[in-house]
Amino acid sequence: MTGTNIHHAATLLKEGKVVAIPTETVYGLAGNALDEDAVLTIFEVKNRPHFDPLIIHVSSLEAICQYVEDIPKTLKVLAEKFMPGPLTLLLPKKDIIPDLVTSGSPMVAVRIPSHPLTKKLLVSLDFPLAAPSANPFGYISPTTAKHVADQLGDHIPYILDGGPCEVGLESTIVGMEDGRVTVYRKGGLEVESIQVWVDHEILVKTHSTSKPDAPGMLSVHYAPKKPLFILENETDWASKTGEKNVCFLRFSTPFEGFDLSKQRILSPQGDYHEAAHHLFAFMRELDVLPFDVIYAERLPEVGLGRAINDRLKRASVF
Ligand code: TXA
Ligand code: MG
């Protein structure tokens, strides 16, 4: 069932059930982070391996302090500046957070979502919500209640519908490594915005395959079912226009001379926020339309363009 009843969502969560919740980034599949059975249900519904830890969601910085041992000074500045918002911090956990949530790591990922419905929901609960993105493991994250319903609707009792997610990309995951602010997953908060508040050059980790620091960095992740290829230049695009059953995912302009109905434009304005907002919804749409292959355009490596390119790369065959 889908609806906007926060009280109903809270009641289910208090009973140990899992509920899909809206956030400004993507929809989450939420359960009581302090209840191991609820956390196990999240892993089961998502078909997610237990080595991939979960982010906990709380309503305030004070609430974060209940669940972590310490917030390094530099990260506190970021928390004060960007929370609530699309920022997740990796912090040393208190014992009250089950190891299952962090996959045995002493660090817990925490964030404060800014979506008004979920904010109200969190305030009404006396426990944090563990919530991965509400998609089957490995697939594209959902940015509408319908995306969630299409894939997980039969497996969960309730989807709290908060409309389309404003940001449309998962949160940026940030921690400290050897005294340096480190970005583990590029996301809805730009690296450039973080850098402004840090007095040393922040480290941005590129993804690894075998032993990822944050399993959101697994190389195949966020992928549509169809093959997706990233194209680099005009000659490449031109060479694909003759192929049968292909579609184009472009940044700001359609490719001239190719059927417009087979193209999706992320932002005609060339606006990175608008492009991010549309990215996953367009990938899903193209995934279910009768095309065999998706060709996608790489964006300039600035602002949210970096996170969008990161998701395209993970969605792509190479
Ligand atoms: O925007 C978001 O972050 C969304 C919304 C629902 O909050 N959540 C989300 O969760 O994207 P998920 O589980 O799909 O991705 C979270 C990533 C995972 O790759 C996970 O491995 C990493 O965060 N992560 C979580 N806890 C961690 C930890 N203790 N240490 C390292 N990485 C962690
Ligand atoms: Mg996910």
Tab-separated table of C-alpha atoms and ligand atoms in Angstrom:
chain	number	residue	atom	x	y	z
A	1	MET	CA	0.000	0.000	0.000
A	2	THR	CA	1.149	3.514	-0.812
A	3	GLY	CA	0.059	6.631	1.085
A	4	THR	CA	1.063	9.692	3.066
A	5	ASN	CA	0.084	8.518	6.554
A	6	ILE	CA	3.102	9.162	8.785
A	7	HIS	CA	1.304	7.727	11.817
A	8	HIS	CA	0.689	4.438	10.009
A	9	ALA	CA	4.326	4.277	8.883
A	10	ALA	CA	5.467	4.923	12.481
A	11	THR	CA	3.170	2.211	13.857
A	12	LEU	CA	4.535	-0.367	11.416
A	13	LEU	CA	8.136	0.615	12.180
A	14	LYS	CA	7.502	0.319	15.925
A	15	GLU	CA	6.202	-3.224	15.263
A	16	GLY	CA	9.526	-4.105	13.626
A	17	LYS	CA	8.214	-3.954	10.047
A	18	VAL	CA	9.987	-2.307	7.129
A	19	VAL	CA	8.506	0.682	5.294
A	20	ALA	CA	9.686	2.613	2.227
A	21	ILE	CA	10.339	6.255	3.024
A	22	PRO	CA	10.970	9.300	0.838
A	23	THR	CA	14.175	11.277	1.215
A	24	GLU	CA	15.488	14.185	-0.815
A	25	THR	CA	18.065	11.832	-2.413
A	26	VAL	CA	16.289	8.541	-3.199
A	27	TYR	CA	13.635	6.388	-1.494
A	28	GLY	CA	14.876	4.275	1.403
A	29	LEU	CA	13.758	0.893	2.732
A	30	ALA	CA	13.553	1.662	6.430
A	31	GLY	CA	13.493	-0.376	9.610
A	32	ASN	CA	14.381	0.112	13.281
A	33	ALA	CA	18.194	0.207	13.254
A	34	LEU	CA	18.308	-1.035	16.859
A	35	ASP	CA	16.182	-4.108	16.105
A	36	GLU	CA	18.243	-6.864	14.460
A	37	ASP	CA	15.168	-8.658	13.153
A	38	ALA	CA	13.974	-5.534	11.384
A	39	VAL	CA	17.465	-5.024	9.938
A	40	LEU	CA	17.531	-8.646	8.735
A	41	THR	CA	14.204	-8.076	7.005
A	42	ILE	CA	15.716	-5.127	5.125
A	43	PHE	CA	18.558	-7.324	3.847
A	44	GLU	CA	16.086	-10.040	2.843
A	45	VAL	CA	13.631	-7.782	1.020
A	46	LYS	CA	16.474	-6.151	-0.926
A	47	ASN	CA	18.272	-9.436	-1.471
A	48	ARG	CA	21.327	-7.588	-0.223
A	49	PRO	CA	24.474	-9.348	0.984
A	50	HIS	CA	25.187	-8.838	4.686
A	51	PHE	CA	28.670	-7.482	3.957
A	52	ASP	CA	27.094	-4.305	2.539
A	53	PRO	CA	26.363	-2.048	5.551
A	54	LEU	CA	23.406	0.297	6.009
A	55	ILE	CA	23.112	4.034	6.605
A	56	ILE	CA	21.187	5.104	9.710
A	57	HIS	CA	18.820	8.063	9.499
A	58	VAL	CA	18.076	10.410	12.388
A	59	SER	CA	16.339	13.763	12.844
A	60	SER	CA	19.076	15.958	14.323
A	61	LEU	CA	22.732	16.393	15.166
A	62	GLU	CA	21.855	15.732	18.833
A	63	ALA	CA	20.371	12.406	17.762
A	64	ILE	CA	23.577	11.542	15.891
A	65	CYS	CA	25.511	12.048	19.142
A	66	GLN	CA	23.365	9.354	20.796
A	67	TYR	CA	24.731	6.754	18.376
A	68	VAL	CA	28.341	7.754	17.740
A	69	GLU	CA	31.356	8.004	20.076
A	70	ASP	CA	32.760	11.136	18.545
A	71	ILE	CA	32.498	13.578	15.649
A	72	PRO	CA	35.896	14.825	14.438
A	73	LYS	CA	36.003	18.630	14.353
A	74	THR	CA	36.291	18.890	10.574
A	75	LEU	CA	33.312	16.611	10.053
A	76	LYS	CA	31.311	18.538	12.663
A	77	VAL	CA	31.727	21.642	10.511
A	78	LEU	CA	30.332	19.730	7.525
A	79	ALA	CA	27.479	18.358	9.619
A	80	GLU	CA	26.523	21.833	10.788
A	81	LYS	CA	26.753	23.209	7.276
A	82	PHE	CA	25.075	20.466	5.219
A	83	MET	CA	22.741	18.518	7.522
A	84	PRO	CA	19.889	17.958	6.975
A	85	GLY	CA	20.806	17.194	3.385
A	86	PRO	CA	22.462	14.754	0.991
A	87	LEU	CA	25.518	14.157	3.180
A	88	THR	CA	26.346	10.917	5.032
A	89	LEU	CA	29.143	10.844	7.612
A	90	LEU	CA	31.132	7.772	8.619
A	91	LEU	CA	31.644	7.983	12.384
A	92	PRO	CA	32.782	5.634	15.179
A	93	LYS	CA	29.677	3.819	16.387
A	94	LYS	CA	28.439	3.274	19.902
A	95	ASP	CA	27.720	-0.316	20.992
A	96	ILE	CA	23.975	0.284	20.795
A	97	ILE	CA	24.195	0.113	16.975
A	98	PRO	CA	24.106	-3.593	16.039
A	99	ASP	CA	27.135	-4.940	14.136
A	100	LEU	CA	24.681	-6.203	11.546
A	101	VAL	CA	23.948	-2.586	10.537
A	102	THR	CA	27.621	-1.805	9.914
A	103	SER	CA	28.610	-5.280	8.659
A	104	GLY	CA	30.981	-5.592	11.595
A	105	SER	CA	32.719	-2.252	11.028
A	106	PRO	CA	33.372	0.005	14.036
A	107	MET	CA	32.156	2.908	11.885
A	108	VAL	CA	28.517	3.741	11.254
A	109	ALA	CA	27.185	5.784	8.330
A	110	VAL	CA	24.736	8.468	9.528
A	111	ARG	CA	22.627	11.041	7.830
A	112	ILE	CA	19.780	13.485	8.464
A	113	PRO	CA	17.355	13.483	5.538
A	114	SER	CA	15.679	16.796	4.742
A	115	HIS	CA	12.419	15.470	3.276
A	116	PRO	CA	9.581	16.959	5.392
A	117	LEU	CA	7.544	13.722	5.683
A	118	THR	CA	10.510	11.668	6.774
A	119	LYS	CA	11.692	14.398	9.130
A	120	LYS	CA	8.314	14.271	10.871
A	121	LEU	CA	8.422	10.488	10.918
A	122	LEU	CA	11.887	10.433	12.512
A	123	VAL	CA	10.882	12.953	15.167
A	124	SER	CA	7.996	10.657	16.144
A	125	LEU	CA	10.324	7.659	16.696
A	126	ASP	CA	12.733	6.995	19.540
A	127	PHE	CA	15.072	4.905	17.379
A	128	PRO	CA	17.101	5.583	14.227
A	129	LEU	CA	16.049	4.130	10.883
A	130	ALA	CA	18.432	1.924	8.966
A	131	ALA	CA	17.615	2.519	5.317
A	132	PRO	CA	19.380	1.461	2.158
A	133	SER	CA	17.944	2.608	-1.153
A	134	ALA	CA	14.594	0.867	-1.734
A	135	ASN	CA	15.582	-1.171	-4.786
A	136	PRO	CA	16.570	-4.794	-5.276
A	137	PHE	CA	20.349	-5.102	-4.732
A	138	GLY	CA	22.308	-3.944	-7.759
A	139	TYR	CA	19.466	-2.106	-9.516
A	140	ILE	CA	18.913	1.638	-9.991
A	141	SER	CA	17.762	3.522	-6.868
A	142	PRO	CA	14.088	4.582	-6.809
A	143	THR	CA	13.203	8.265	-7.011
A	144	THR	CA	9.395	7.923	-6.889
A	145	ALA	CA	6.977	5.864	-4.789
A	146	LYS	CA	5.938	4.097	-7.991
A	147	HIS	CA	9.510	2.946	-8.651
A	148	VAL	CA	9.438	1.328	-5.205
A	149	ALA	CA	5.974	-0.168	-5.702
A	150	ASP	CA	6.950	-1.677	-9.068
A	151	GLN	CA	9.828	-3.667	-7.596
A	152	LEU	CA	9.173	-4.146	-3.882
A	153	GLY	CA	5.460	-3.383	-3.521
A	154	ASP	CA	4.534	-7.017	-2.874
A	155	HIS	CA	7.155	-7.456	-0.168
A	156	ILE	CA	6.563	-4.481	2.116
A	157	PRO	CA	3.457	-3.353	4.005
A	158	TYR	CA	3.669	0.365	3.274
A	159	ILE	CA	5.292	2.972	1.025
A	160	LEU	CA	5.256	6.504	2.400
A	161	ASP	CA	4.749	8.636	-0.709
A	162	GLY	CA	6.648	11.920	-0.617
A	163	GLY	CA	6.555	12.614	-4.361
A	164	PRO	CA	9.588	12.572	-6.646
A	165	CYS	CA	12.933	12.929	-4.848
A	166	GLU	CA	14.294	16.422	-5.289
A	167	VAL	CA	17.997	15.575	-5.596
A	168	GLY	CA	17.669	12.196	-7.317
A	169	LEU	CA	21.164	10.890	-6.478
A	170	GLU	CA	22.209	9.069	-3.310
A	171	SER	CA	23.972	11.010	-0.560
A	172	THR	CA	27.674	11.828	-0.668
A	173	ILE	CA	29.502	9.597	1.840
A	174	VAL	CA	32.314	11.309	3.743
A	175	GLY	CA	34.714	10.141	6.453
A	176	MET	CA	38.228	10.752	7.760
A	177	GLU	CA	41.243	8.791	6.632
A	178	ASP	CA	44.712	9.536	8.057
A	179	GLY	CA	43.483	12.913	9.215
A	180	ARG	CA	42.103	13.777	5.809
A	181	VAL	CA	38.483	14.329	4.795
A	182	THR	CA	37.702	11.539	2.355
A	183	VAL	CA	34.777	11.117	-0.029
A	184	TYR	CA	33.850	7.433	-0.364
A	185	ARG	CA	30.854	7.864	-2.622
A	186	LYS	CA	30.179	10.872	-4.821
A	187	GLY	CA	26.563	11.888	-4.463
A	188	GLY	CA	23.990	14.618	-4.122
A	189	LEU	CA	26.317	17.025	-2.301
A	190	GLU	CA	29.063	18.331	-4.580
A	191	VAL	CA	32.698	17.684	-3.690
A	192	GLU	CA	33.373	21.365	-4.436
A	193	SER	CA	30.843	22.464	-1.799
A	194	ILE	CA	32.515	20.264	0.811
A	195	GLN	CA	35.987	21.496	-0.126
A	196	VAL	CA	35.014	25.098	0.719
A	197	TRP	CA	34.747	24.108	4.406
A	198	VAL	CA	37.902	22.006	4.653
A	199	ASP	CA	41.391	23.519	5.012
A	200	HIS	CA	43.257	20.667	3.292
A	201	GLU	CA	42.660	19.029	-0.058
A	202	ILE	CA	39.976	16.410	0.349
A	203	LEU	CA	40.574	12.942	-0.979
A	204	VAL	CA	38.067	11.530	-3.450
A	205	LYS	CA	38.251	7.769	-3.696
A	206	THR	CA	37.628	6.205	-7.055
A	207	HIS	CA	35.805	2.926	-6.960
A	208	SER	CA	37.437	-0.401	-6.399
A	209	THR	CA	36.046	-3.812	-7.204
A	210	SER	CA	37.331	-6.474	-4.849
A	211	LYS	CA	37.464	-4.819	-1.450
A	212	PRO	CA	35.467	-1.638	-1.544
A	213	ASP	CA	35.731	0.862	1.316
A	214	ALA	CA	32.057	1.599	0.905
A	215	PRO	CA	30.243	-1.142	-0.931
A	216	GLY	CA	28.328	1.577	-2.778
A	217	MET	CA	31.623	1.535	-4.598
A	218	LEU	CA	31.157	-1.991	-5.918
A	219	SER	CA	31.875	-1.613	-9.602
A	220	VAL	CA	28.568	-3.037	-10.802
A	221	HIS	CA	25.842	-1.215	-8.937
A	222	TYR	CA	22.957	1.045	-9.797
A	223	ALA	CA	22.618	-0.839	-13.086
A	224	PRO	CA	19.698	-1.103	-15.490
A	225	LYS	CA	18.953	-4.569	-16.916
A	226	LYS	CA	19.891	-3.474	-20.415
A	227	PRO	CA	23.448	-2.866	-21.530
A	228	LEU	CA	24.422	0.785	-21.183
A	229	PHE	CA	27.480	2.251	-22.893
A	230	ILE	CA	29.004	5.666	-22.337
A	231	LEU	CA	29.923	7.539	-25.498
A	232	GLU	CA	32.749	10.043	-25.620
A	233	ASN	CA	32.525	12.021	-28.837
A	234	GLU	CA	30.404	13.078	-31.788
A	235	THR	CA	31.876	10.421	-34.080
A	236	ASP	CA	30.800	7.704	-31.634
A	237	TRP	CA	27.269	9.108	-31.460
A	238	ALA	CA	27.031	9.377	-35.237
A	239	SER	CA	28.123	5.761	-35.631
A	240	LYS	CA	25.271	4.565	-33.367
A	241	THR	CA	22.430	6.343	-35.150
A	242	GLY	CA	22.236	3.545	-37.711
A	243	GLU	CA	21.838	0.776	-35.112
A	244	LYS	CA	18.434	-0.820	-34.571
A	245	ASN	CA	16.537	-0.506	-31.255
A	246	VAL	CA	18.960	1.804	-29.535
A	247	CYS	CA	18.191	4.854	-27.420
A	248	PHE	CA	20.221	7.848	-26.334
A	249	LEU	CA	20.505	9.386	-22.865
A	250	ARG	CA	21.915	12.878	-23.416
A	251	PHE	CA	22.877	15.734	-21.107
A	252	SER	CA	21.445	18.936	-22.581
A	253	THR	CA	20.949	18.543	-26.330
A	254	PRO	CA	19.465	15.838	-28.520
A	255	PHE	CA	21.752	14.274	-31.101
A	256	GLU	CA	20.785	15.877	-34.368
A	257	GLY	CA	19.434	13.636	-37.060
A	258	PHE	CA	18.347	10.884	-34.622
A	259	ASP	CA	14.689	10.151	-33.786
A	260	LEU	CA	13.746	12.418	-30.853
A	261	SER	CA	11.356	9.831	-29.411
A	262	LYS	CA	14.364	7.590	-28.825
A	263	GLN	CA	16.276	10.226	-26.894
A	264	ARG	CA	16.004	11.531	-23.332
A	265	ILE	CA	17.530	14.869	-22.394
A	266	LEU	CA	18.563	15.112	-18.733
A	267	SER	CA	18.431	18.910	-18.662
A	268	PRO	CA	17.695	21.097	-21.690
A	269	GLN	CA	19.027	23.982	-19.516
A	270	GLY	CA	22.330	22.176	-19.006
A	271	ASP	CA	21.647	22.318	-15.261
A	272	TYR	CA	23.393	19.612	-13.229
A	273	HIS	CA	20.766	19.533	-10.494
A	274	GLU	CA	17.989	19.046	-13.014
A	275	ALA	CA	20.047	16.357	-14.742
A	276	ALA	CA	20.586	14.511	-11.439
A	277	HIS	CA	16.886	14.799	-10.629
A	278	HIS	CA	15.989	13.054	-13.911
A	279	LEU	CA	18.827	10.541	-14.204
A	280	PHE	CA	17.436	7.431	-12.485
A	281	ALA	CA	13.856	7.976	-13.663
A	282	PHE	CA	15.039	8.215	-17.280
A	283	MET	CA	17.280	5.162	-16.888
A	284	ARG	CA	14.305	3.194	-15.579
A	285	GLU	CA	12.071	4.446	-18.369
A	286	LEU	CA	14.558	3.473	-21.072
A	287	ASP	CA	15.107	0.128	-19.354
A	288	VAL	CA	11.453	-0.884	-19.818
A	289	LEU	CA	10.895	0.551	-23.296
A	290	PRO	CA	11.532	-1.775	-26.255
A	291	PHE	CA	15.179	-0.818	-26.813
A	292	ASP	CA	18.104	-3.229	-26.726
A	293	VAL	CA	20.897	-0.852	-25.784
A	294	ILE	CA	21.219	2.503	-23.994
A	295	TYR	CA	23.943	4.937	-25.085
A	296	ALA	CA	24.675	7.622	-22.518
A	297	GLU	CA	26.583	10.880	-22.680
A	298	ARG	CA	29.371	11.637	-20.220
A	299	LEU	CA	28.877	14.984	-18.484
A	300	PRO	CA	31.594	17.519	-17.717
A	301	GLU	CA	33.446	16.436	-14.520
A	302	VAL	CA	32.232	19.314	-12.354
A	303	GLY	CA	29.660	19.627	-9.569
A	304	LEU	CA	26.987	16.951	-9.727
A	305	GLY	CA	28.346	16.020	-13.158
A	306	ARG	CA	30.930	13.948	-11.271
A	307	ALA	CA	28.351	11.917	-9.371
A	308	ILE	CA	26.220	11.490	-12.485
A	309	ASN	CA	29.242	10.192	-14.431
A	310	ASP	CA	30.014	7.870	-11.529
A	311	ARG	CA	26.506	6.361	-11.691
A	312	LEU	CA	26.655	6.074	-15.477
A	313	LYS	CA	29.973	4.280	-15.192
A	314	ARG	CA	28.626	1.797	-12.651
A	315	ALA	CA	25.548	1.261	-14.812
A	316	SER	CA	27.669	0.680	-17.884
A	317	VAL	CA	29.029	-2.509	-19.300
A	318	PHE	CA	32.630	-1.299	-19.240
B	1	TXA	O1	20.992	8.895	-0.119
B	1	TXA	C1	21.258	7.840	0.439
B	1	TXA	O2	22.347	7.637	0.987
B	1	TXA	C2	20.185	6.752	0.424
B	1	TXA	C3	18.980	7.242	1.220
B	1	TXA	C4	17.896	6.205	1.328
B	1	TXA	O3	19.401	7.680	2.465
B	1	TXA	N1	20.679	5.531	0.933
B	1	TXA	C5	21.533	4.752	0.267
B	1	TXA	O4	21.829	3.583	0.911
B	1	TXA	O5	22.006	5.038	-0.827
B	1	TXA	P1	22.544	2.348	0.252
B	1	TXA	O6	22.534	1.303	1.268
B	1	TXA	O7	21.897	2.034	-1.042
B	1	TXA	O8	24.005	2.835	0.060
B	1	TXA	C6	24.722	3.178	1.204
B	1	TXA	C7	26.170	2.962	0.996
B	1	TXA	C8	26.412	1.507	0.807
B	1	TXA	O9	27.169	1.274	-0.335
B	1	TXA	C9	27.131	1.112	2.035
B	1	TXA	O10	28.041	0.135	1.813
B	1	TXA	C10	27.798	2.390	2.500
B	1	TXA	O11	26.855	3.352	2.194
B	1	TXA	N2	27.955	2.292	3.931
B	1	TXA	C11	26.989	2.204	4.844
B	1	TXA	N3	27.497	2.027	6.079
B	1	TXA	C12	28.831	1.990	5.927
B	1	TXA	C13	29.911	1.797	6.824
B	1	TXA	N4	29.701	1.597	8.124
B	1	TXA	N5	31.165	1.825	6.331
B	1	TXA	C14	31.369	2.003	5.005
B	1	TXA	N6	30.393	2.169	4.104
B	1	TXA	C15	29.133	2.171	4.558
B	2	MG	MG	21.708	1.468	-2.921
